[in-house]
XYZ file of C-alpha atoms in Angstrom:
404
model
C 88.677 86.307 123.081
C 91.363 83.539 122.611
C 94.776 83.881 121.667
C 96.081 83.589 117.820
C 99.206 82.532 117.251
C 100.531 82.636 113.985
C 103.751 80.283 113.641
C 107.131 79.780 111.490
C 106.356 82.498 109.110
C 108.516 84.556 107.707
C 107.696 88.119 108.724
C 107.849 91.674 107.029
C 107.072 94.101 109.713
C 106.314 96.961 107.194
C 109.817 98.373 107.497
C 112.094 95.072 106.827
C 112.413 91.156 107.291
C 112.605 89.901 110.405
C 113.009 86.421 109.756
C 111.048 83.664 111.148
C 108.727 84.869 114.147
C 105.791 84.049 115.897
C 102.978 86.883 115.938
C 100.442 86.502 118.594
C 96.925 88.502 119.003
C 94.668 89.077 121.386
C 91.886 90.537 120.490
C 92.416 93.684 118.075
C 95.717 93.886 119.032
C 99.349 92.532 118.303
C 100.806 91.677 121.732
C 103.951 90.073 120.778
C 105.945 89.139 118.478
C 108.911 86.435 118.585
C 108.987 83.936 121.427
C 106.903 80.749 121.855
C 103.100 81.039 121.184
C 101.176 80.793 124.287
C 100.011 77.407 125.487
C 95.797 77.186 124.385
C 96.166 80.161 121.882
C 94.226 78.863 118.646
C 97.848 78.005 115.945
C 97.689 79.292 112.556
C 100.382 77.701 110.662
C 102.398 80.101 108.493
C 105.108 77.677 107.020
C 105.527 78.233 103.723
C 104.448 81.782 103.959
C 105.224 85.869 104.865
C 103.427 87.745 107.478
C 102.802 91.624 106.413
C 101.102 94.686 107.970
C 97.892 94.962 106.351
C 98.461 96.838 103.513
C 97.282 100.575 102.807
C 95.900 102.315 99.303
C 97.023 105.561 99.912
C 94.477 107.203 97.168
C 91.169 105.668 96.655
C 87.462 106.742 96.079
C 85.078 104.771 97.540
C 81.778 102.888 95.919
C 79.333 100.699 97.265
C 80.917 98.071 98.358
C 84.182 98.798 97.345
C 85.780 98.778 101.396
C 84.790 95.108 101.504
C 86.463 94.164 98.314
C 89.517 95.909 99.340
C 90.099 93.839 102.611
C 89.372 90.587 100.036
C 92.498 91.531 98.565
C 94.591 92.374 102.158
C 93.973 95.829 101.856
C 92.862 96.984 105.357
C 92.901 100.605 105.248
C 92.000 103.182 102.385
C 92.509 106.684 102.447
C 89.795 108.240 101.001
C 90.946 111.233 98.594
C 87.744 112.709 97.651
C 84.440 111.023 98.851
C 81.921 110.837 101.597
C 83.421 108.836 104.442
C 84.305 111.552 106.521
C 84.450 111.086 110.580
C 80.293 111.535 110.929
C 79.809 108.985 108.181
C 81.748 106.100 109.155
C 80.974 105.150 113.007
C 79.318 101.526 111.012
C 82.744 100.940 109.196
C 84.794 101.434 112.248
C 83.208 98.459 113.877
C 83.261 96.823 110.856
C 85.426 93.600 110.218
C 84.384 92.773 106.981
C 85.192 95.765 105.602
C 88.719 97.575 105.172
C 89.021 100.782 107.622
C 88.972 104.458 105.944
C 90.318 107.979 106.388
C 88.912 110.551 103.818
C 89.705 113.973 102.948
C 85.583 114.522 102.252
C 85.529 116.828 98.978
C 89.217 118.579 97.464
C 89.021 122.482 97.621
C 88.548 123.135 93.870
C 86.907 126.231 91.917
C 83.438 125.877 90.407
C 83.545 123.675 87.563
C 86.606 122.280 88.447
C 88.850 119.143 88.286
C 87.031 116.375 88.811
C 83.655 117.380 87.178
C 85.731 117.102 83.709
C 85.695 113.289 84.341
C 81.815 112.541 85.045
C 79.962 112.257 81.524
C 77.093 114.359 81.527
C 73.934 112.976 83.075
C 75.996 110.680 85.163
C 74.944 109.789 88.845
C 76.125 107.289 91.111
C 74.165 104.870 91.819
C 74.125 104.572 95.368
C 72.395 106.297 98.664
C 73.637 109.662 99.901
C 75.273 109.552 103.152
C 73.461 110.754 106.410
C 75.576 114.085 106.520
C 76.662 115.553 102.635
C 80.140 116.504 103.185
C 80.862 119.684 102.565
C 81.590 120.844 98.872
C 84.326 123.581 99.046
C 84.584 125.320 95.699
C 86.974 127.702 96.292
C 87.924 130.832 93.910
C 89.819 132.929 96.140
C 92.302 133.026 99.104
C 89.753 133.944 102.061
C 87.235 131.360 100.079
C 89.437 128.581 100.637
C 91.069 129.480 103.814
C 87.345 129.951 105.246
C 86.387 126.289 104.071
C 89.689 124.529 106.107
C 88.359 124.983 109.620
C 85.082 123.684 108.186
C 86.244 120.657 106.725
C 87.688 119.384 109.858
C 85.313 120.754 111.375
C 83.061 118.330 109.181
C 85.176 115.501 110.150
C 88.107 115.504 106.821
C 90.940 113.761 108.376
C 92.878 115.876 105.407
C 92.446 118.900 103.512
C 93.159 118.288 99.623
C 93.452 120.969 96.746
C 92.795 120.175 93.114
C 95.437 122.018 91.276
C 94.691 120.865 87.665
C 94.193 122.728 84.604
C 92.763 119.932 82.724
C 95.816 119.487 80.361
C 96.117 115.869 81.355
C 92.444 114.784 81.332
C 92.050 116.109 77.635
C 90.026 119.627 79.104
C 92.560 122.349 78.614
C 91.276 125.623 80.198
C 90.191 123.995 83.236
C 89.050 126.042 86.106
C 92.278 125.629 88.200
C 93.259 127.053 91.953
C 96.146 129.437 91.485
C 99.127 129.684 93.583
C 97.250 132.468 96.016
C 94.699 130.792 96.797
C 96.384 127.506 97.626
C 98.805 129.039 99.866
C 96.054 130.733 102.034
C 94.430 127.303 101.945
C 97.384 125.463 102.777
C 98.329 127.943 105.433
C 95.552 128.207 107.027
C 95.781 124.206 107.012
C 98.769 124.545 109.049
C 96.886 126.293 112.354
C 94.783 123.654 112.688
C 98.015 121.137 113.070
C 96.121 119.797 109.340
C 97.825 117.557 107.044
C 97.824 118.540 102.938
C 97.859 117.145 100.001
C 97.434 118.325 96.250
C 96.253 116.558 93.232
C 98.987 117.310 90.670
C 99.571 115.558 87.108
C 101.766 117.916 85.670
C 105.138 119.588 86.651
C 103.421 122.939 87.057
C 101.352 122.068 89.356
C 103.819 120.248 91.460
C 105.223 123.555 91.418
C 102.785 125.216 92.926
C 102.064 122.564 95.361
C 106.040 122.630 96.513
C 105.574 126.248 96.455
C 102.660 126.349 99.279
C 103.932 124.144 101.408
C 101.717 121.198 100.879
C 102.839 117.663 102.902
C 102.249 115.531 99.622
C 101.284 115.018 96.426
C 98.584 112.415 95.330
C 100.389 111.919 91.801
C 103.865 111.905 90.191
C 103.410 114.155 87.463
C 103.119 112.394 83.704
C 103.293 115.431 81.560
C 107.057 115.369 80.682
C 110.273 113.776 82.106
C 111.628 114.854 85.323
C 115.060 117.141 85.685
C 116.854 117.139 88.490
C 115.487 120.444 89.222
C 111.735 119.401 90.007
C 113.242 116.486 91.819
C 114.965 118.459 94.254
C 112.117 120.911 95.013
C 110.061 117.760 95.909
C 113.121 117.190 98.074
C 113.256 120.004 99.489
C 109.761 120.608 100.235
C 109.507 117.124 102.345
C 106.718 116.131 100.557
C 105.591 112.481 99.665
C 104.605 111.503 96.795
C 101.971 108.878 95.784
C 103.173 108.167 92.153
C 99.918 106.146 91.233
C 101.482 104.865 88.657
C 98.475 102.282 87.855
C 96.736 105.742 87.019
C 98.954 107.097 85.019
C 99.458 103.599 82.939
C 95.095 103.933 82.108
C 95.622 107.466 81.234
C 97.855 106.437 78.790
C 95.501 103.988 77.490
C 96.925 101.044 79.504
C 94.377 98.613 80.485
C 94.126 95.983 83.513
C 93.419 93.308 81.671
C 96.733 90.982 82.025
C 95.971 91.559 86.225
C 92.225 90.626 85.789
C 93.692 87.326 83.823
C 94.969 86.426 87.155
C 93.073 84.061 88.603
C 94.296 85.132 91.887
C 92.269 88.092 91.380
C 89.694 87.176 88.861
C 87.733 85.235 91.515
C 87.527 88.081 93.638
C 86.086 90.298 91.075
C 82.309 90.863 90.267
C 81.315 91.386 86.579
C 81.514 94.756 86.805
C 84.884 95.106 88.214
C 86.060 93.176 85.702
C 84.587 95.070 83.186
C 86.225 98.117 84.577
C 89.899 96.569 85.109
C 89.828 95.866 81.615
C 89.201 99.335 80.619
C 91.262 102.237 80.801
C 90.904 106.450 80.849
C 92.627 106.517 77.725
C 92.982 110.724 78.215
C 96.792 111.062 77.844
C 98.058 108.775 75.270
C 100.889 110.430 74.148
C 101.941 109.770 77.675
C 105.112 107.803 78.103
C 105.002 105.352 81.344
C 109.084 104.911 80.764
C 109.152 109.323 81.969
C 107.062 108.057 85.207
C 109.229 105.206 85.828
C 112.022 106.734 85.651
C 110.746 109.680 87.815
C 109.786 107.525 90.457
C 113.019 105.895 90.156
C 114.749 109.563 90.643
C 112.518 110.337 93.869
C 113.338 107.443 95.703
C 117.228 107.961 94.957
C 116.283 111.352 96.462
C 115.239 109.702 99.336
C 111.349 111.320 98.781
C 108.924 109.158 101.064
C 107.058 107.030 98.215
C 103.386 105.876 99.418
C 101.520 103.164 97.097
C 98.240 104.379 96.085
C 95.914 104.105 92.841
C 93.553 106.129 92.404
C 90.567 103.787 92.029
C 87.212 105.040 92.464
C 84.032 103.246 90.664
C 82.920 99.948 88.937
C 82.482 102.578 85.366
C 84.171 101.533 82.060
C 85.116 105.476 82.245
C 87.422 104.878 85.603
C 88.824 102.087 83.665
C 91.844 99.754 84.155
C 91.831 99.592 88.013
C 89.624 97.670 90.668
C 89.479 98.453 94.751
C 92.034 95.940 96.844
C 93.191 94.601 93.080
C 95.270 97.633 91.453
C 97.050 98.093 95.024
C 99.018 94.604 94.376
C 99.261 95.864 90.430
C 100.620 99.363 91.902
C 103.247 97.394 94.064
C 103.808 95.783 90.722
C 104.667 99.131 89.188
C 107.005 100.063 91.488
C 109.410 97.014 91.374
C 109.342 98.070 87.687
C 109.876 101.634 87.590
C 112.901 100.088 90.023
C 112.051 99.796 93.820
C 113.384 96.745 95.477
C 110.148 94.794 96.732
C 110.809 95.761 100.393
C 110.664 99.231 99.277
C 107.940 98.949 97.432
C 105.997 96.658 100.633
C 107.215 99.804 102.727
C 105.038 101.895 100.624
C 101.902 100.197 101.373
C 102.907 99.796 105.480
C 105.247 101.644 107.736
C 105.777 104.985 105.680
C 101.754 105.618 104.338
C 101.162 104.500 107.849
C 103.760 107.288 108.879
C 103.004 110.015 107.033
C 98.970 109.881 107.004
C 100.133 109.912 110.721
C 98.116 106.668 111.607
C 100.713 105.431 114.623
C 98.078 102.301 115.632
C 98.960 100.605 112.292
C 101.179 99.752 109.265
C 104.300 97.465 110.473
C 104.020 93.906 112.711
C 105.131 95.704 115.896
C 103.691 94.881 119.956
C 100.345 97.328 120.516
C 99.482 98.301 117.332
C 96.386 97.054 115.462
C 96.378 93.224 114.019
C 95.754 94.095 110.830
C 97.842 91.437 108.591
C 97.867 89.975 105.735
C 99.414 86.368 105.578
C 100.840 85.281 102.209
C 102.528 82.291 100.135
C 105.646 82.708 99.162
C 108.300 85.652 99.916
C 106.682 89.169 98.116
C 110.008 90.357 99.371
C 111.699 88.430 96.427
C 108.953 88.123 93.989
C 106.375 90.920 95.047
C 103.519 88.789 92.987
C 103.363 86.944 95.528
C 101.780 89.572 97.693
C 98.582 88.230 95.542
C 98.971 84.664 97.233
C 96.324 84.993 100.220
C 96.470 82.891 102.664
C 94.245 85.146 105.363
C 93.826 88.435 106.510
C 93.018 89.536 109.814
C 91.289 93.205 110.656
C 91.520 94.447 114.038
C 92.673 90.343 114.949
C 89.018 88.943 112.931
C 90.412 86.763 110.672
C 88.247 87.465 107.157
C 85.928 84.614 106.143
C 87.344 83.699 102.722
């Protein structure tokens, strides 16, 4: 394969600017960056614009289809927080350039009846084909339940173990079936043998708690049930968990629709009928909610200096997961954190080097020699005016530039 050599952009390399650099690949890889490009390499000319890592939704649910729209919008890795592209699923996306790459917890530890079935109207199905191997459904009542489903879930092929500690409070289902604090710390330390990363599923303070509590790497919410103190601040803290606020989420809970971001045109003419339909929408369970609480929670954790990934939450093309759309809501979420108050190069951080980091994928996530060309070119400077992250100019998976 020839050399690319992208020229006089200006380059984020997922941790800061670097100024004006030339990035060359070969092949799948970065192999250097600065210097002159190469005489014959094939020039992409980036005047005008900023080079990024690829960027990274640090809580999605796939649908049909959905990996392919992500990469549309520069998004070139998902990590899958409940769904069915564990290890044995996904040798075709691997290969895949057209589509963005995946990691996937396969299915939360949860009791019967649990968080999420509260969420699926009844008679609902999905309409697509079942994978060749079901991942493993671990509802979970007890401690020796769940510990006994951890080494089967990697076994499986999860790349993550997740617990659903929800008592329905936030989705309008009170009485939930929940995991108590037992049974998530025998999960969680059984998690820990196997060298297994955690996370929890937590919307309310309680159950970030509970997650602190059991030792659990991160959370795949900021809570939204009441303000923060500087109490539950400094147990996240102290825990050294991240925390993927989702605040995109947490807006449609409240009733918040996507409607002004599917106005863009920069994203409208990536989006099918029925995504648009769904950005539109919203979950509309928590509308007392106040978004100002998350902001300024999300504000307080990164003053804390709490590792803040970017992540939404988006799952299917159903007016009922309303107000967010697969590649789409990750630009929104960036969006969201500028606002809650994140500099943009904090908030560009949180969809490169530090997911990259703590989901422990070292191949990927910053503009560095070796790692994977996954990039995202863009008009503009995002790390002025992060809009401008929405400005595609191409996007490159494993160094295949995406037809667009």
């Amino acid at each position: 394969m020839s050399l690319t050599a992208i020229t006089d952009a200006q380059v984020f390399d997922g941790e800061k600017s670097v100024g004006v650099r030339t990035v060359v690949i070969d092949g799948g890889r970065i192999v250097r960056v600065g210097g002159d490009a190469p005489q014959g390499s094939e020039i992409v000319d980036g005047r005008g614009a900023t080079l990024l890592p690829g960027l990274m939704d640090a809580h999605v649910h796939s649908a049909p289809g959905s990996l392919a729209l992500a990469l549309r919008f520069g998004v070139t890795t998902e990590l899958e927080m409940q769904g069915m592209n564990t290890r044995e699923n996904r040798g075709h996306i691997t290969d895949d350039d057209t589509v963005a790459d995946v990691r996937s917890a396969g299915f939360g530890i949860t009791p019967p009846g649990g968080h999420p079935s509260e969420l699926m109207p009844e008679g609902f199905r999905p309409k697509w084909d079942l994978p060749p191997v079901m991942p493993l459904m671990p509802f979970s009542t007890t401690p020796e339940e769940a510990a006994a489903f951890v080494p089967q879930l990697l076994a499986r092929g999860s790349d993550f173990i997740k617990f659903m500690i929800d008592d329905g409070s936030v989705e309008g289902h009170p009485g939930l079936p929940s995991l108590d604090q037992a049974t998530v710390n025998a999960g969680v330390a059984e998690a820990k043998k196997y060298g297994a990363l955690t996370v929890a599923h937590t919307l309310t303070v309680e159950a970030t708690r509970m997650a602190a509590e059991a030792g659990v790497d991160g959370l795949a919410h900021v809570f939204m049930d009441q303000p923060h103190t500087a109490e539950i601040i400094g147990l996240v803290k102290e825990a050294g968990m991240f925390v993927v606020p989702c605040i995109s989420l947490n807006a449609s809970m409240m009733g918040i629709t996507g409607s002004e971001l599917a106005d863009d045109p920069r994203v409208a003419a990536r989006l099918d009928s029925a995504w648009d339909r769904t950005l539109r929408s919203s979950y509309n369970r928590y509308p007392q909610g106040r978004l100002d609480d998350v902001y300024d929670t999300v504000r307080a954790l990164d003053a804390a200096g709490v590792d803040l990934l970017a992540g939404t939450d988006v799952s299917m093309p159903e007016t009922f997961f309303g107000g967010l759309a697969h590649g789409a809501s990750l630009h929104h979420e960036l969006q969201y954190l500028v606002a809650a108050g994140l500099t943009p190069s904090r908030a560009l951080r949180a969809a490169t080097a530090t997911t990259a980091r703590r989901f422990r994928l070292g191949d990927r996530g910053r503009v560095a020699e070796g790692l994977r060309a996954d990039l995202l070119l863009v008009d503009g400077d995002p790390t002025t005016d992060i809009s401008d992250t929405l400005n595609t100019r191409a996007v490159w998976r494993r160094g295949t530039r995406l037809a667009q």
